[in-house]
């Protein structure tokens, strides 16, 4: 399956600590994206990393991609209580303009004030 | 520029009924994808529409169908509702290709 699988399923940390979430997948991809979701609402795009990239940064977010291991990680530095949410990785394979995006089950992050 | 909107926000139906969910894509986006998200799970890809035609489909039965209109808005129709169809239905719009998708707030469907 192309679908990503996140690890851990749940993570609880103190404000100010770093949070690391991992994603593994099984097939070739064009890119991998990370999304955030608050309490069953719509998903918000965080960052996209292409298959020929190894690392990307956006503010307090750092994403790595290892295509040889078919894995990615999302690091949130200096976490805040407002970072509490579910985080999903999504693998994308493009075929005939079809943006086939498959999500994992997500990591539930709780940041305690 | 307006974001992705979905209607209704909540819906309650009974088994066997039919439902239509609606989505307006973000301005300029011609591709719309629909996802089903069960409680505690990640979104599952239902199908994608590009220029009014289905352009990819996930592992969902034919009773899940859709439409895309010339203004790129879209509908998801589900016939013969089952209890397991209870979920958050998300629509996302994008440009074709491997770009990020912009999600709407979702429609919470409950089937009794």
mmCIF file with all atom_site columns, C-alpha atoms in Angstrom:
data_model
loop_
_atom_site.group_PDB
_atom_site.id
_atom_site.type_symbol
_atom_site.label_atom_id
_atom_site.label_alt_id
_atom_site.label_comp_id
_atom_site.label_asym_id
_atom_site.label_entity_id
_atom_site.label_seq_id
_atom_site.pdbx_PDB_ins_code
_atom_site.Cartn_x
_atom_site.Cartn_y
_atom_site.Cartn_z
_atom_site.occupancy
_atom_site.B_iso_or_equiv
_atom_site.pdbx_formal_charge
_atom_site.auth_seq_id
_atom_site.auth_comp_id
_atom_site.auth_asym_id
_atom_site.auth_atom_id
_atom_site.pdbx_PDB_model_num
ATOM 1   C CA . UNK A 1 1   ? 0.000   0.000  0.000   1.00 0.00 ? 1   UNK A CA 1
ATOM 2   C CA . UNK A 1 2   ? 1.159   3.531  -0.701  1.00 0.00 ? 2   UNK A CA 1
ATOM 3   C CA . UNK A 1 3   ? -0.466  4.734  2.503   1.00 0.00 ? 3   UNK A CA 1
ATOM 4   C CA . UNK A 1 4   ? 1.726   6.310  5.145   1.00 0.00 ? 4   UNK A CA 1
ATOM 5   C CA . UNK A 1 5   ? 1.782   5.018  8.691   1.00 0.00 ? 5   UNK A CA 1
ATOM 6   C CA . UNK A 1 6   ? 2.602   7.383  11.546  1.00 0.00 ? 6   UNK A CA 1
ATOM 7   C CA . UNK A 1 7   ? 4.475   6.571  14.680  1.00 0.00 ? 7   UNK A CA 1
ATOM 8   C CA . UNK A 1 8   ? 3.782   7.074  17.541  1.00 0.00 ? 8   UNK A CA 1
ATOM 9   C CA . UNK A 1 9   ? -0.011  7.012  17.580  1.00 0.00 ? 9   UNK A CA 1
ATOM 10  C CA . UNK A 1 10  ? -0.013  9.473  20.476  1.00 0.00 ? 10  UNK A CA 1
ATOM 11  C CA . UNK A 1 11  ? 2.594   11.778 21.964  1.00 0.00 ? 11  UNK A CA 1
ATOM 12  C CA . UNK A 1 12  ? 2.384   13.922 25.090  1.00 0.00 ? 12  UNK A CA 1
ATOM 13  C CA . UNK A 1 13  ? 5.074   16.503 25.888  1.00 0.00 ? 13  UNK A CA 1
ATOM 14  C CA . UNK A 1 14  ? 5.598   19.658 27.927  1.00 0.00 ? 14  UNK A CA 1
ATOM 15  C CA . UNK A 1 15  ? 5.540   23.095 26.372  1.00 0.00 ? 15  UNK A CA 1
ATOM 16  C CA . UNK A 1 16  ? 8.990   24.050 25.118  1.00 0.00 ? 16  UNK A CA 1
ATOM 17  C CA . UNK A 1 17  ? 10.033  20.490 24.336  1.00 0.00 ? 17  UNK A CA 1
ATOM 18  C CA . UNK A 1 18  ? 10.530  19.168 20.816  1.00 0.00 ? 18  UNK A CA 1
ATOM 19  C CA . UNK A 1 19  ? 8.091   16.722 19.216  1.00 0.00 ? 19  UNK A CA 1
ATOM 20  C CA . UNK A 1 20  ? 9.141   14.166 16.626  1.00 0.00 ? 20  UNK A CA 1
ATOM 21  C CA . UNK A 1 21  ? 6.680   12.173 14.554  1.00 0.00 ? 21  UNK A CA 1
ATOM 22  C CA . UNK A 1 22  ? 7.604   9.517  12.033  1.00 0.00 ? 22  UNK A CA 1
ATOM 23  C CA . UNK A 1 23  ? 5.946   8.257  8.882   1.00 0.00 ? 23  UNK A CA 1
ATOM 24  C CA . UNK A 1 24  ? 6.687   5.114  6.892   1.00 0.00 ? 24  UNK A CA 1
ATOM 25  C CA . UNK A 1 25  ? 5.279   4.070  3.531   1.00 0.00 ? 25  UNK A CA 1
ATOM 26  C CA . UNK A 1 26  ? 5.654   1.196  1.096   1.00 0.00 ? 26  UNK A CA 1
ATOM 27  C CA . UNK A 1 27  ? 5.696   2.354  -2.520  1.00 0.00 ? 27  UNK A CA 1
ATOM 28  C CA . UNK A 1 28  ? 7.244   5.016  -4.736  1.00 0.00 ? 28  UNK A CA 1
ATOM 29  C CA . UNK A 1 29  ? 6.013   8.538  -4.266  1.00 0.00 ? 29  UNK A CA 1
ATOM 30  C CA . UNK A 1 30  ? 6.297   11.927 -5.963  1.00 0.00 ? 30  UNK A CA 1
ATOM 31  C CA . UNK A 1 31  ? 6.124   13.832 -2.719  1.00 0.00 ? 31  UNK A CA 1
ATOM 32  C CA . UNK A 1 32  ? 5.143   13.527 0.914   1.00 0.00 ? 32  UNK A CA 1
ATOM 33  C CA . UNK A 1 33  ? 3.105   16.113 2.756   1.00 0.00 ? 33  UNK A CA 1
ATOM 34  C CA . UNK A 1 34  ? 2.336   16.772 6.400   1.00 0.00 ? 34  UNK A CA 1
ATOM 35  C CA . UNK A 1 35  ? -1.020  18.088 7.557   1.00 0.00 ? 35  UNK A CA 1
ATOM 36  C CA . UNK A 1 36  ? -2.454  19.181 10.874  1.00 0.00 ? 36  UNK A CA 1
ATOM 37  C CA . UNK A 1 37  ? -6.025  18.712 12.086  1.00 0.00 ? 37  UNK A CA 1
ATOM 38  C CA . UNK A 1 38  ? -7.679  20.261 15.116  1.00 0.00 ? 38  UNK A CA 1
ATOM 39  C CA . UNK A 1 39  ? -10.524 18.309 16.744  1.00 0.00 ? 39  UNK A CA 1
ATOM 40  C CA . UNK A 1 40  ? -12.162 16.732 13.684  1.00 0.00 ? 40  UNK A CA 1
ATOM 41  C CA . UNK A 1 41  ? -12.061 19.872 11.577  1.00 0.00 ? 41  UNK A CA 1
ATOM 42  C CA . UNK A 1 42  ? -10.484 20.409 8.163   1.00 0.00 ? 42  UNK A CA 1
ATOM 43  C CA . UNK A 1 43  ? -6.849  19.634 7.539   1.00 0.00 ? 43  UNK A CA 1
ATOM 44  C CA . UNK A 1 44  ? -4.264  22.378 7.246   1.00 0.00 ? 44  UNK A CA 1
ATOM 45  C CA . UNK A 1 45  ? -1.252  21.883 5.008   1.00 0.00 ? 45  UNK A CA 1
ATOM 46  C CA . UNK A 1 46  ? 2.066   22.267 6.836   1.00 0.00 ? 46  UNK A CA 1
ATOM 47  C CA . UNK A 1 47  ? 4.850   21.309 4.469   1.00 0.00 ? 47  UNK A CA 1
ATOM 48  C CA . UNK A 1 48  ? 5.548   19.411 1.251   1.00 0.00 ? 48  UNK A CA 1
ATOM 49  C CA . UNK A 1 49  ? 8.794   17.601 0.534   1.00 0.00 ? 49  UNK A CA 1
ATOM 50  C CA . UNK A 1 50  ? 9.502   16.200 -2.920  1.00 0.00 ? 50  UNK A CA 1
ATOM 51  C CA . UNK A 1 51  ? 11.059  12.806 -3.555  1.00 0.00 ? 51  UNK A CA 1
ATOM 52  C CA . UNK A 1 52  ? 14.364  14.390 -4.621  1.00 0.00 ? 52  UNK A CA 1
ATOM 53  C CA . UNK A 1 53  ? 14.626  16.462 -1.426  1.00 0.00 ? 53  UNK A CA 1
ATOM 54  C CA . UNK A 1 54  ? 16.054  15.250 1.854   1.00 0.00 ? 54  UNK A CA 1
ATOM 55  C CA . UNK A 1 55  ? 15.190  18.019 4.318   1.00 0.00 ? 55  UNK A CA 1
ATOM 56  C CA . UNK A 1 56  ? 12.944  21.046 4.498   1.00 0.00 ? 56  UNK A CA 1
ATOM 57  C CA . UNK A 1 57  ? 12.306  23.737 7.071   1.00 0.00 ? 57  UNK A CA 1
ATOM 58  C CA . UNK A 1 58  ? 9.355   26.002 7.696   1.00 0.00 ? 58  UNK A CA 1
ATOM 59  C CA . UNK A 1 59  ? 9.429   28.102 10.849  1.00 0.00 ? 59  UNK A CA 1
ATOM 60  C CA . UNK A 1 60  ? 9.547   25.683 13.800  1.00 0.00 ? 60  UNK A CA 1
ATOM 61  C CA . UNK A 1 61  ? 8.956   22.695 11.520  1.00 0.00 ? 61  UNK A CA 1
ATOM 62  C CA . UNK A 1 62  ? 11.653  20.462 10.102  1.00 0.00 ? 62  UNK A CA 1
ATOM 63  C CA . UNK A 1 63  ? 10.827  17.584 7.779   1.00 0.00 ? 63  UNK A CA 1
ATOM 64  C CA . UNK A 1 64  ? 13.183  14.900 6.527   1.00 0.00 ? 64  UNK A CA 1
ATOM 65  C CA . UNK A 1 65  ? 12.638  12.316 3.831   1.00 0.00 ? 65  UNK A CA 1
ATOM 66  C CA . UNK A 1 66  ? 14.627  9.130  3.284   1.00 0.00 ? 66  UNK A CA 1
ATOM 67  C CA . UNK A 1 67  ? 13.366  7.466  0.117   1.00 0.00 ? 67  UNK A CA 1
ATOM 68  C CA . UNK A 1 68  ? 15.730  4.510  0.546   1.00 0.00 ? 68  UNK A CA 1
ATOM 69  C CA . UNK A 1 69  ? 14.059  3.701  3.873   1.00 0.00 ? 69  UNK A CA 1
ATOM 70  C CA . UNK A 1 70  ? 10.652  4.969  2.704   1.00 0.00 ? 70  UNK A CA 1
ATOM 71  C CA . UNK A 1 71  ? 10.321  7.105  5.780   1.00 0.00 ? 71  UNK A CA 1
ATOM 72  C CA . UNK A 1 72  ? 9.847   10.711 6.821   1.00 0.00 ? 72  UNK A CA 1
ATOM 73  C CA . UNK A 1 73  ? 9.937   12.595 10.079  1.00 0.00 ? 73  UNK A CA 1
ATOM 74  C CA . UNK A 1 74  ? 8.321   15.804 11.283  1.00 0.00 ? 74  UNK A CA 1
ATOM 75  C CA . UNK A 1 75  ? 10.056  17.725 14.045  1.00 0.00 ? 75  UNK A CA 1
ATOM 76  C CA . UNK A 1 76  ? 8.286   20.551 15.841  1.00 0.00 ? 76  UNK A CA 1
ATOM 77  C CA . UNK A 1 77  ? 10.742  22.551 17.914  1.00 0.00 ? 77  UNK A CA 1
ATOM 78  C CA . UNK A 1 78  ? 9.939   24.608 21.024  1.00 0.00 ? 78  UNK A CA 1
ATOM 79  C CA . UNK A 1 79  ? 6.385   23.264 21.138  1.00 0.00 ? 79  UNK A CA 1
ATOM 80  C CA . UNK A 1 80  ? 3.459   25.353 22.321  1.00 0.00 ? 80  UNK A CA 1
ATOM 81  C CA . UNK A 1 81  ? 0.092   24.373 23.788  1.00 0.00 ? 81  UNK A CA 1
ATOM 82  C CA . UNK A 1 82  ? -1.461  25.606 20.519  1.00 0.00 ? 82  UNK A CA 1
ATOM 83  C CA . UNK A 1 83  ? 0.422   22.849 18.665  1.00 0.00 ? 83  UNK A CA 1
ATOM 84  C CA . UNK A 1 84  ? -1.931  20.305 20.258  1.00 0.00 ? 84  UNK A CA 1
ATOM 85  C CA . UNK A 1 85  ? -3.587  18.567 17.299  1.00 0.00 ? 85  UNK A CA 1
ATOM 86  C CA . UNK A 1 86  ? -3.449  15.453 15.142  1.00 0.00 ? 86  UNK A CA 1
ATOM 87  C CA . UNK A 1 87  ? -0.691  15.325 12.553  1.00 0.00 ? 87  UNK A CA 1
ATOM 88  C CA . UNK A 1 88  ? -0.961  13.281 9.375   1.00 0.00 ? 88  UNK A CA 1
ATOM 89  C CA . UNK A 1 89  ? 1.531   12.379 6.716   1.00 0.00 ? 89  UNK A CA 1
ATOM 90  C CA . UNK A 1 90  ? 0.210   11.940 3.195   1.00 0.00 ? 90  UNK A CA 1
ATOM 91  C CA . UNK A 1 91  ? 2.038   10.274 0.335   1.00 0.00 ? 91  UNK A CA 1
ATOM 92  C CA . UNK A 1 92  ? 1.365   11.493 -3.179  1.00 0.00 ? 92  UNK A CA 1
ATOM 93  C CA . UNK A 1 93  ? 1.789   9.594  -6.421  1.00 0.00 ? 93  UNK A CA 1
ATOM 94  C CA . UNK A 1 94  ? 0.902   11.493 -9.569  1.00 0.00 ? 94  UNK A CA 1
ATOM 95  C CA . UNK A 1 95  ? -0.467  9.479  -12.496 1.00 0.00 ? 95  UNK A CA 1
ATOM 96  C CA . UNK A 1 96  ? -2.132  11.190 -15.467 1.00 0.00 ? 96  UNK A CA 1
ATOM 97  C CA . UNK A 1 97  ? -2.642  14.412 -13.513 1.00 0.00 ? 97  UNK A CA 1
ATOM 98  C CA . UNK A 1 98  ? -4.313  12.368 -10.784 1.00 0.00 ? 98  UNK A CA 1
ATOM 99  C CA . UNK A 1 99  ? -3.007  13.641 -7.466  1.00 0.00 ? 99  UNK A CA 1
ATOM 100 C CA . UNK A 1 100 ? -3.477  10.348 -5.582  1.00 0.00 ? 100 UNK A CA 1
ATOM 101 C CA . UNK A 1 101 ? -2.984  11.283 -1.942  1.00 0.00 ? 101 UNK A CA 1
ATOM 102 C CA . UNK A 1 102 ? -3.046  8.631  0.803   1.00 0.00 ? 102 UNK A CA 1
ATOM 103 C CA . UNK A 1 103 ? -3.065  9.456  4.499   1.00 0.00 ? 103 UNK A CA 1
ATOM 104 C CA . UNK A 1 104 ? -1.904  7.525  7.513   1.00 0.00 ? 104 UNK A CA 1
ATOM 105 C CA . UNK A 1 105 ? -3.853  7.208  10.759  1.00 0.00 ? 105 UNK A CA 1
ATOM 106 C CA . UNK A 1 106 ? -2.065  10.173 12.319  1.00 0.00 ? 106 UNK A CA 1
ATOM 107 C CA . UNK A 1 107 ? -0.220  11.045 15.498  1.00 0.00 ? 107 UNK A CA 1
ATOM 108 C CA . UNK A 1 108 ? -2.186  12.741 18.256  1.00 0.00 ? 108 UNK A CA 1
ATOM 109 C CA . UNK A 1 109 ? 0.089   15.357 19.843  1.00 0.00 ? 109 UNK A CA 1
ATOM 110 C CA . UNK A 1 110 ? -0.723  16.869 23.234  1.00 0.00 ? 110 UNK A CA 1
ATOM 111 C CA . UNK A 1 111 ? 1.411   19.758 24.455  1.00 0.00 ? 111 UNK A CA 1
ATOM 112 C CA . UNK A 1 112 ? 0.897   20.489 28.147  1.00 0.00 ? 112 UNK A CA 1
ATOM 113 C CA . UNK A 1 113 ? 1.290   24.097 29.303  1.00 0.00 ? 113 UNK A CA 1
ATOM 114 C CA . UNK B 2 1   ? -9.505  34.646 -2.779  1.00 0.00 ? 1   UNK B CA 1
ATOM 115 C CA . UNK B 2 2   ? -12.038 32.409 -1.016  1.00 0.00 ? 2   UNK B CA 1
ATOM 116 C CA . UNK B 2 3   ? -11.207 29.123 0.649   1.00 0.00 ? 3   UNK B CA 1
ATOM 117 C CA . UNK B 2 4   ? -12.859 25.744 0.268   1.00 0.00 ? 4   UNK B CA 1
ATOM 118 C CA . UNK B 2 5   ? -16.382 25.615 1.661   1.00 0.00 ? 5   UNK B CA 1
ATOM 119 C CA . UNK B 2 6   ? -18.607 22.632 2.337   1.00 0.00 ? 6   UNK B CA 1
ATOM 120 C CA . UNK B 2 7   ? -22.283 22.233 3.089   1.00 0.00 ? 7   UNK B CA 1
ATOM 121 C CA . UNK B 2 8   ? -23.997 21.218 5.198   1.00 0.00 ? 8   UNK B CA 1
ATOM 122 C CA . UNK B 2 9   ? -21.769 21.179 8.288   1.00 0.00 ? 9   UNK B CA 1
ATOM 123 C CA . UNK B 2 10  ? -23.741 18.412 9.972   1.00 0.00 ? 10  UNK B CA 1
ATOM 124 C CA . UNK B 2 11  ? -26.278 15.900 8.690   1.00 0.00 ? 11  UNK B CA 1
ATOM 125 C CA . UNK B 2 12  ? -28.254 13.052 10.225  1.00 0.00 ? 12  UNK B CA 1
ATOM 126 C CA . UNK B 2 13  ? -29.724 10.337 8.018   1.00 0.00 ? 13  UNK B CA 1
ATOM 127 C CA . UNK B 2 14  ? -31.143 6.853  8.485   1.00 0.00 ? 14  UNK B CA 1
ATOM 128 C CA . UNK B 2 15  ? -29.995 3.620  6.897   1.00 0.00 ? 15  UNK B CA 1
ATOM 129 C CA . UNK B 2 16  ? -31.057 3.210  3.284   1.00 0.00 ? 16  UNK B CA 1
ATOM 130 C CA . UNK B 2 17  ? -31.421 6.917  2.616   1.00 0.00 ? 17  UNK B CA 1
ATOM 131 C CA . UNK B 2 18  ? -29.437 8.923  0.108   1.00 0.00 ? 18  UNK B CA 1
ATOM 132 C CA . UNK B 2 19  ? -27.313 11.994 0.810   1.00 0.00 ? 19  UNK B CA 1
ATOM 133 C CA . UNK B 2 20  ? -25.689 14.764 -1.248  1.00 0.00 ? 20  UNK B CA 1
ATOM 134 C CA . UNK B 2 21  ? -22.767 16.755 0.102   1.00 0.00 ? 21  UNK B CA 1
ATOM 135 C CA . UNK B 2 22  ? -21.490 19.896 -1.563  1.00 0.00 ? 22  UNK B CA 1
ATOM 136 C CA . UNK B 2 23  ? -18.125 21.545 -1.952  1.00 0.00 ? 23  UNK B CA 1
ATOM 137 C CA . UNK B 2 24  ? -16.990 24.830 -3.461  1.00 0.00 ? 24  UNK B CA 1
ATOM 138 C CA . UNK B 2 25  ? -13.340 24.790 -4.433  1.00 0.00 ? 25  UNK B CA 1
ATOM 139 C CA . UNK B 2 26  ? -10.834 27.518 -3.797  1.00 0.00 ? 26  UNK B CA 1
ATOM 140 C CA . UNK B 2 27  ? -10.735 30.172 -6.484  1.00 0.00 ? 27  UNK B CA 1
ATOM 141 C CA . UNK B 2 28  ? -8.669  29.010 -9.476  1.00 0.00 ? 28  UNK B CA 1
ATOM 142 C CA . UNK B 2 29  ? -8.484  25.348 -8.476  1.00 0.00 ? 29  UNK B CA 1
ATOM 143 C CA . UNK B 2 30  ? -9.856  22.901 -11.058 1.00 0.00 ? 30  UNK B CA 1
ATOM 144 C CA . UNK B 2 31  ? -9.277  19.653 -9.173  1.00 0.00 ? 31  UNK B CA 1
ATOM 145 C CA . UNK B 2 32  ? -11.441 18.437 -6.296  1.00 0.00 ? 32  UNK B CA 1
ATOM 146 C CA . UNK B 2 33  ? -10.847 15.379 -4.139  1.00 0.00 ? 33  UNK B CA 1
ATOM 147 C CA . UNK B 2 34  ? -13.185 13.799 -1.606  1.00 0.00 ? 34  UNK B CA 1
ATOM 148 C CA . UNK B 2 35  ? -12.148 11.916 1.529   1.00 0.00 ? 35  UNK B CA 1
ATOM 149 C CA . UNK B 2 36  ? -13.952 9.962  4.225   1.00 0.00 ? 36  UNK B CA 1
ATOM 150 C CA . UNK B 2 37  ? -12.544 10.196 7.737   1.00 0.00 ? 37  UNK B CA 1
ATOM 151 C CA . UNK B 2 38  ? -13.884 7.815  10.361  1.00 0.00 ? 38  UNK B CA 1
ATOM 152 C CA . UNK B 2 39  ? -13.427 8.720  14.007  1.00 0.00 ? 39  UNK B CA 1
ATOM 153 C CA . UNK B 2 40  ? -9.818  8.293  15.099  1.00 0.00 ? 40  UNK B CA 1
ATOM 154 C CA . UNK B 2 41  ? -8.624  7.444  11.589  1.00 0.00 ? 41  UNK B CA 1
ATOM 155 C CA . UNK B 2 42  ? -6.882  9.263  8.789   1.00 0.00 ? 42  UNK B CA 1
ATOM 156 C CA . UNK B 2 43  ? -8.779  10.483 5.733   1.00 0.00 ? 43  UNK B CA 1
ATOM 157 C CA . UNK B 2 44  ? -9.457  7.799  3.124   1.00 0.00 ? 44  UNK B CA 1
ATOM 158 C CA . UNK B 2 45  ? -9.434  8.833  -0.539  1.00 0.00 ? 45  UNK B CA 1
ATOM 159 C CA . UNK B 2 46  ? -12.828 8.394  -2.215  1.00 0.00 ? 46  UNK B CA 1
ATOM 160 C CA . UNK B 2 47  ? -12.278 9.962  -5.631  1.00 0.00 ? 47  UNK B CA 1
ATOM 161 C CA . UNK B 2 48  ? -10.955 12.961 -7.478  1.00 0.00 ? 48  UNK B CA 1
ATOM 162 C CA . UNK B 2 49  ? -12.519 15.128 -10.177 1.00 0.00 ? 49  UNK B CA 1
ATOM 163 C CA . UNK B 2 50  ? -10.609 17.112 -12.771 1.00 0.00 ? 50  UNK B CA 1
ATOM 164 C CA . UNK B 2 51  ? -12.371 19.179 -15.425 1.00 0.00 ? 51  UNK B CA 1
ATOM 165 C CA . UNK B 2 52  ? -15.728 17.579 -14.626 1.00 0.00 ? 52  UNK B CA 1
ATOM 166 C CA . UNK B 2 53  ? -14.525 13.994 -14.997 1.00 0.00 ? 53  UNK B CA 1
ATOM 167 C CA . UNK B 2 54  ? -13.591 11.402 -12.389 1.00 0.00 ? 54  UNK B CA 1
ATOM 168 C CA . UNK B 2 55  ? -9.823  11.174 -12.402 1.00 0.00 ? 55  UNK B CA 1
ATOM 169 C CA . UNK B 2 56  ? -8.972  8.498  -9.867  1.00 0.00 ? 56  UNK B CA 1
ATOM 170 C CA . UNK B 2 57  ? -10.898 6.497  -7.313  1.00 0.00 ? 57  UNK B CA 1
ATOM 171 C CA . UNK B 2 58  ? -10.138 4.826  -4.019  1.00 0.00 ? 58  UNK B CA 1
ATOM 172 C CA . UNK B 2 59  ? -11.571 1.589  -2.643  1.00 0.00 ? 59  UNK B CA 1
ATOM 173 C CA . UNK B 2 60  ? -15.189 2.709  -2.319  1.00 0.00 ? 60  UNK B CA 1
ATOM 174 C CA . UNK B 2 61  ? -18.292 0.986  -3.784  1.00 0.00 ? 61  UNK B CA 1
ATOM 175 C CA . UNK B 2 62  ? -20.279 2.450  -6.706  1.00 0.00 ? 62  UNK B CA 1
ATOM 176 C CA . UNK B 2 63  ? -22.939 3.798  -4.357  1.00 0.00 ? 63  UNK B CA 1
ATOM 177 C CA . UNK B 2 64  ? -20.413 6.580  -3.727  1.00 0.00 ? 64  UNK B CA 1
ATOM 178 C CA . UNK B 2 65  ? -20.627 8.838  -6.763  1.00 0.00 ? 65  UNK B CA 1
ATOM 179 C CA . UNK B 2 66  ? -19.807 12.408 -7.583  1.00 0.00 ? 66  UNK B CA 1
ATOM 180 C CA . UNK B 2 67  ? -20.086 15.320 -9.943  1.00 0.00 ? 67  UNK B CA 1
ATOM 181 C CA . UNK B 2 68  ? -17.983 18.321 -10.772 1.00 0.00 ? 68  UNK B CA 1
ATOM 182 C CA . UNK B 2 69  ? -19.578 21.379 -12.326 1.00 0.00 ? 69  UNK B CA 1
ATOM 183 C CA . UNK B 2 70  ? -18.144 23.894 -14.835 1.00 0.00 ? 70  UNK B CA 1
ATOM 184 C CA . UNK B 2 71  ? -17.348 26.292 -11.979 1.00 0.00 ? 71  UNK B CA 1
ATOM 185 C CA . UNK B 2 72  ? -15.317 23.418 -10.402 1.00 0.00 ? 72  UNK B CA 1
ATOM 186 C CA . UNK B 2 73  ? -17.655 23.000 -7.447  1.00 0.00 ? 73  UNK B CA 1
ATOM 187 C CA . UNK B 2 74  ? -18.469 19.395 -6.653  1.00 0.00 ? 74  UNK B CA 1
ATOM 188 C CA . UNK B 2 75  ? -20.993 17.043 -5.114  1.00 0.00 ? 75  UNK B CA 1
ATOM 189 C CA . UNK B 2 76  ? -20.566 13.733 -3.351  1.00 0.00 ? 76  UNK B CA 1
ATOM 190 C CA . UNK B 2 77  ? -23.603 11.440 -3.456  1.00 0.00 ? 77  UNK B CA 1
ATOM 191 C CA . UNK B 2 78  ? -23.985 8.364  -1.324  1.00 0.00 ? 78  UNK B CA 1
ATOM 192 C CA . UNK B 2 79  ? -26.877 5.982  -1.941  1.00 0.00 ? 79  UNK B CA 1
ATOM 193 C CA . UNK B 2 80  ? -28.274 3.258  0.312   1.00 0.00 ? 80  UNK B CA 1
ATOM 194 C CA . UNK B 2 81  ? -26.577 4.653  3.403   1.00 0.00 ? 81  UNK B CA 1
ATOM 195 C CA . UNK B 2 82  ? -25.084 2.200  5.887   1.00 0.00 ? 82  UNK B CA 1
ATOM 196 C CA . UNK B 2 83  ? -24.194 2.733  9.538   1.00 0.00 ? 83  UNK B CA 1
ATOM 197 C CA . UNK B 2 84  ? -20.479 2.565  8.662   1.00 0.00 ? 84  UNK B CA 1
ATOM 198 C CA . UNK B 2 85  ? -20.876 5.568  6.376   1.00 0.00 ? 85  UNK B CA 1
ATOM 199 C CA . UNK B 2 86  ? -20.987 7.737  9.498   1.00 0.00 ? 86  UNK B CA 1
ATOM 200 C CA . UNK B 2 87  ? -17.880 9.881  9.223   1.00 0.00 ? 87  UNK B CA 1
ATOM 201 C CA . UNK B 2 88  ? -16.443 13.306 8.500   1.00 0.00 ? 88  UNK B CA 1
ATOM 202 C CA . UNK B 2 89  ? -16.438 13.911 4.746   1.00 0.00 ? 89  UNK B CA 1
ATOM 203 C CA . UNK B 2 90  ? -13.712 16.235 3.568   1.00 0.00 ? 90  UNK B CA 1
ATOM 204 C CA . UNK B 2 91  ? -13.296 17.890 0.234   1.00 0.00 ? 91  UNK B CA 1
ATOM 205 C CA . UNK B 2 92  ? -10.029 19.375 -0.960  1.00 0.00 ? 92  UNK B CA 1
ATOM 206 C CA . UNK B 2 93  ? -9.216  21.470 -3.986  1.00 0.00 ? 93  UNK B CA 1
ATOM 207 C CA . UNK B 2 94  ? -5.937  21.914 -5.800  1.00 0.00 ? 94  UNK B CA 1
ATOM 208 C CA . UNK B 2 95  ? -4.291  22.474 -9.123  1.00 0.00 ? 95  UNK B CA 1
ATOM 209 C CA . UNK B 2 96  ? -3.569  19.228 -11.013 1.00 0.00 ? 96  UNK B CA 1
ATOM 210 C CA . UNK B 2 97  ? -0.295  17.552 -10.227 1.00 0.00 ? 97  UNK B CA 1
ATOM 211 C CA . UNK B 2 98  ? 1.597   17.055 -7.014  1.00 0.00 ? 98  UNK B CA 1
ATOM 212 C CA . UNK B 2 99  ? 0.664   20.271 -5.261  1.00 0.00 ? 99  UNK B CA 1
ATOM 213 C CA . UNK B 2 100 ? -0.721  20.761 -1.805  1.00 0.00 ? 100 UNK B CA 1
ATOM 214 C CA . UNK B 2 101 ? -4.431  20.360 -1.303  1.00 0.00 ? 101 UNK B CA 1
ATOM 215 C CA . UNK B 2 102 ? -6.631  22.888 0.442   1.00 0.00 ? 102 UNK B CA 1
ATOM 216 C CA . UNK B 2 103 ? -9.248  21.300 2.646   1.00 0.00 ? 103 UNK B CA 1
ATOM 217 C CA . UNK B 2 104 ? -12.701 22.452 3.571   1.00 0.00 ? 104 UNK B CA 1
ATOM 218 C CA . UNK B 2 105 ? -14.018 22.197 7.147   1.00 0.00 ? 105 UNK B CA 1
ATOM 219 C CA . UNK B 2 106 ? -15.875 18.960 6.379   1.00 0.00 ? 106 UNK B CA 1
ATOM 220 C CA . UNK B 2 107 ? -19.419 17.636 6.684   1.00 0.00 ? 107 UNK B CA 1
ATOM 221 C CA . UNK B 2 108 ? -20.145 15.422 9.686   1.00 0.00 ? 108 UNK B CA 1
ATOM 222 C CA . UNK B 2 109 ? -22.564 12.682 8.549   1.00 0.00 ? 109 UNK B CA 1
ATOM 223 C CA . UNK B 2 110 ? -24.310 10.486 11.092  1.00 0.00 ? 110 UNK B CA 1
ATOM 224 C CA . UNK B 2 111 ? -26.266 7.463  9.884   1.00 0.00 ? 111 UNK B CA 1
ATOM 225 C CA . UNK B 2 112 ? -28.759 6.024  12.381  1.00 0.00 ? 112 UNK B CA 1
#
